[in-house]
Amino acid sequence: MPDLLVKLYELPAIPSVAGVTIRRAIAPERHVVLDWVARFFYPAWRSECAVAFSQTPISCIIAVEEQKLLGFACYDTTTRNFFGPTGVDPDCRGRGVGTALLIAALEAMKQQGFGYAIVGDAGPVEFYQRTVGAIVIPDSTPGVYRGMLQGDA
């Protein structure tokens, strides 16, 4: 999957999602978020999310509804200025949670001084293009992930 480039100076407003709080994670939530990511997604994403909790400020944005974690979005994990990984509980998809997480994380990157962000190894390319005007970076596959160890299959 290709990497994408996003202009941070032309982001849409962070949409509100009824009943859902979008916010930066805090350190005491680390174990909760990492366990949740491991349950729903890939082992490598758990590793990247752990890096987000080692940053100052923490570079993990979460979506919470009634004390339940619905999704997460990280940045500056695999490499500086990269957005991702990100994911939403399969039962909560289609509510706009992923869009809100994406834009909130990109806004945080903008506030840290970046003019552009890279969405690394973008899965749903069309979603990023439609939501934040992302463009494909030519010849970016496999990019920084070239030769990455995969662990036991």
Coordinates of C-alpha atoms in Angstrom, one line a residue:
M1 CA 0.0 0.0 0.0
P2 CA 1.3 3.5 -0.8
D3 CA 2.2 6.3 1.5
L4 CA 0.1 9.4 1.2
L5 CA 0.8 13.1 1.7
V6 CA -1.6 15.4 3.6
K7 CA -1.6 19.2 3.7
L8 CA -2.0 20.1 7.4
Y9 CA -2.8 23.7 6.7
E10 CA -6.0 22.8 4.9
L11 CA -7.7 20.4 7.4
P12 CA -11.4 20.3 7.9
A13 CA -12.8 20.9 11.3
I14 CA -12.8 17.9 13.7
P15 CA -16.4 16.5 13.4
S16 CA -18.3 15.8 16.6
V17 CA -19.7 12.3 17.1
A18 CA -22.7 12.1 19.4
G19 CA -21.7 10.8 22.8
V20 CA -18.1 10.3 21.9
T21 CA -15.1 12.2 23.3
I22 CA -12.0 12.5 21.1
R23 CA -8.9 13.3 23.2
R24 CA -5.3 12.6 23.8
A25 CA -4.6 9.5 25.8
I26 CA -2.9 9.8 29.2
A27 CA -0.1 7.6 30.6
P28 CA -2.2 5.6 33.1
E29 CA -4.3 4.4 30.2
R30 CA -1.4 2.9 28.4
H31 CA -2.1 -0.7 29.4
V32 CA -5.8 -0.4 28.6
V33 CA -5.1 1.0 25.1
L34 CA -2.3 -1.4 24.2
D35 CA -4.4 -4.4 25.3
W36 CA -7.3 -3.1 23.3
V37 CA -5.1 -2.6 20.2
A38 CA -3.7 -6.1 20.5
R39 CA -7.2 -7.6 20.8
F40 CA -8.6 -5.9 17.6
F41 CA -5.6 -5.3 15.4
Y42 CA -2.0 -6.4 14.4
P43 CA 0.9 -7.0 16.8
A44 CA 3.0 -4.4 15.0
W45 CA 0.3 -1.8 15.8
R46 CA 0.5 -2.6 19.5
S47 CA 4.3 -1.9 19.2
E48 CA 3.7 1.4 17.4
C49 CA 1.1 2.4 19.9
A50 CA 3.5 1.7 22.8
V51 CA 5.9 4.2 21.1
A52 CA 3.1 6.8 21.1
F53 CA 2.9 6.5 24.9
S54 CA 6.7 7.2 25.2
Q55 CA 6.3 10.6 23.4
T56 CA 5.9 14.0 25.1
P57 CA 3.1 14.8 24.5
I58 CA 1.7 11.3 24.1
S59 CA 1.0 10.9 20.4
C60 CA -2.1 8.7 20.7
I61 CA -5.6 10.1 20.3
I62 CA -8.5 8.0 21.5
A63 CA -12.2 7.9 21.1
V64 CA -14.2 7.1 24.3
E65 CA -17.9 6.6 24.9
E66 CA -19.2 5.9 28.4
Q67 CA -15.8 4.7 29.6
K68 CA -15.4 2.4 26.6
L69 CA -12.6 2.7 24.1
L70 CA -13.9 2.9 20.6
G71 CA -10.8 3.7 18.6
F72 CA -7.3 5.2 18.5
A73 CA -5.0 7.1 16.2
C74 CA -1.3 7.5 16.6
Y75 CA 1.4 9.6 15.0
D76 CA 5.2 10.0 15.2
T77 CA 5.6 6.3 16.0
T78 CA 7.4 4.4 13.1
T79 CA 9.0 7.6 12.1
R80 CA 8.6 11.3 12.7
N81 CA 5.8 13.0 10.8
F82 CA 4.0 9.7 10.0
F83 CA 0.3 9.3 10.9
G84 CA -0.8 5.8 11.9
P85 CA -1.6 3.3 13.0
T86 CA -5.3 4.0 13.5
G87 CA -8.3 1.8 14.1
V88 CA -11.9 1.7 15.3
D89 CA -13.8 -1.1 17.1
P90 CA -15.5 -3.1 14.3
D91 CA -18.9 -2.7 16.1
C92 CA -18.5 1.1 16.0
R93 CA -17.5 1.7 12.4
G94 CA -19.7 3.9 10.2
R95 CA -20.4 6.5 13.0
G96 CA -17.7 8.9 12.0
V97 CA -15.3 7.9 14.8
G98 CA -12.4 7.2 12.4
T99 CA -12.8 10.5 10.7
A100 CA -12.8 12.4 14.0
L101 CA -9.7 10.5 15.1
L102 CA -7.9 11.1 11.9
I103 CA -8.5 14.8 11.8
A104 CA -7.7 15.3 15.6
A105 CA -4.4 13.5 15.2
L106 CA -3.5 15.5 12.1
E107 CA -4.5 18.7 13.9
A108 CA -2.1 17.7 16.8
M109 CA 0.7 17.2 14.2
K110 CA -0.1 20.7 12.8
Q111 CA 0.1 22.2 16.3
Q112 CA 3.5 20.6 16.7
G113 CA 4.7 22.6 13.7
F114 CA 4.4 20.3 10.7
G115 CA 3.0 21.6 7.4
Y116 CA 2.5 18.2 5.9
A117 CA 1.9 14.7 7.2
I118 CA 2.6 11.3 5.7
V119 CA 0.1 8.5 6.1
G120 CA 2.3 5.5 6.1
D121 CA 1.3 2.3 4.3
A122 CA -2.3 3.7 3.9
G123 CA -5.0 1.0 3.8
P124 CA -8.1 2.8 2.7
V125 CA -6.5 5.3 0.3
E126 CA -9.9 6.6 -1.0
F127 CA -11.0 7.4 2.6
Y128 CA -7.9 9.6 3.1
Q129 CA -8.3 11.2 -0.3
R130 CA -11.9 12.0 0.3
T131 CA -11.6 13.1 4.0
V132 CA -8.4 15.1 4.1
G133 CA -7.4 15.5 0.4
A134 CA -4.4 13.1 0.7
I135 CA -2.4 12.4 -2.4
V136 CA -0.4 9.2 -3.2
I137 CA 3.3 9.5 -3.0
P138 CA 4.7 7.7 -6.1
D139 CA 6.9 4.7 -5.6
S140 CA 6.4 4.7 -1.8
T141 CA 5.6 1.0 -1.4
P142 CA 7.0 -0.6 0.8
G143 CA 8.7 2.6 1.9
V144 CA 10.1 2.7 5.5
Y145 CA 8.6 -0.7 6.2
R146 CA 10.9 -2.4 3.7
G147 CA 12.5 -5.5 5.3
M148 CA 10.4 -5.2 8.5
L149 CA 10.5 -8.4 10.6
Q150 CA 7.0 -10.0 10.7
G151 CA 7.5 -12.4 13.6
D152 CA 6.1 -16.0 13.5
A153 CA 3.4 -16.5 11.0

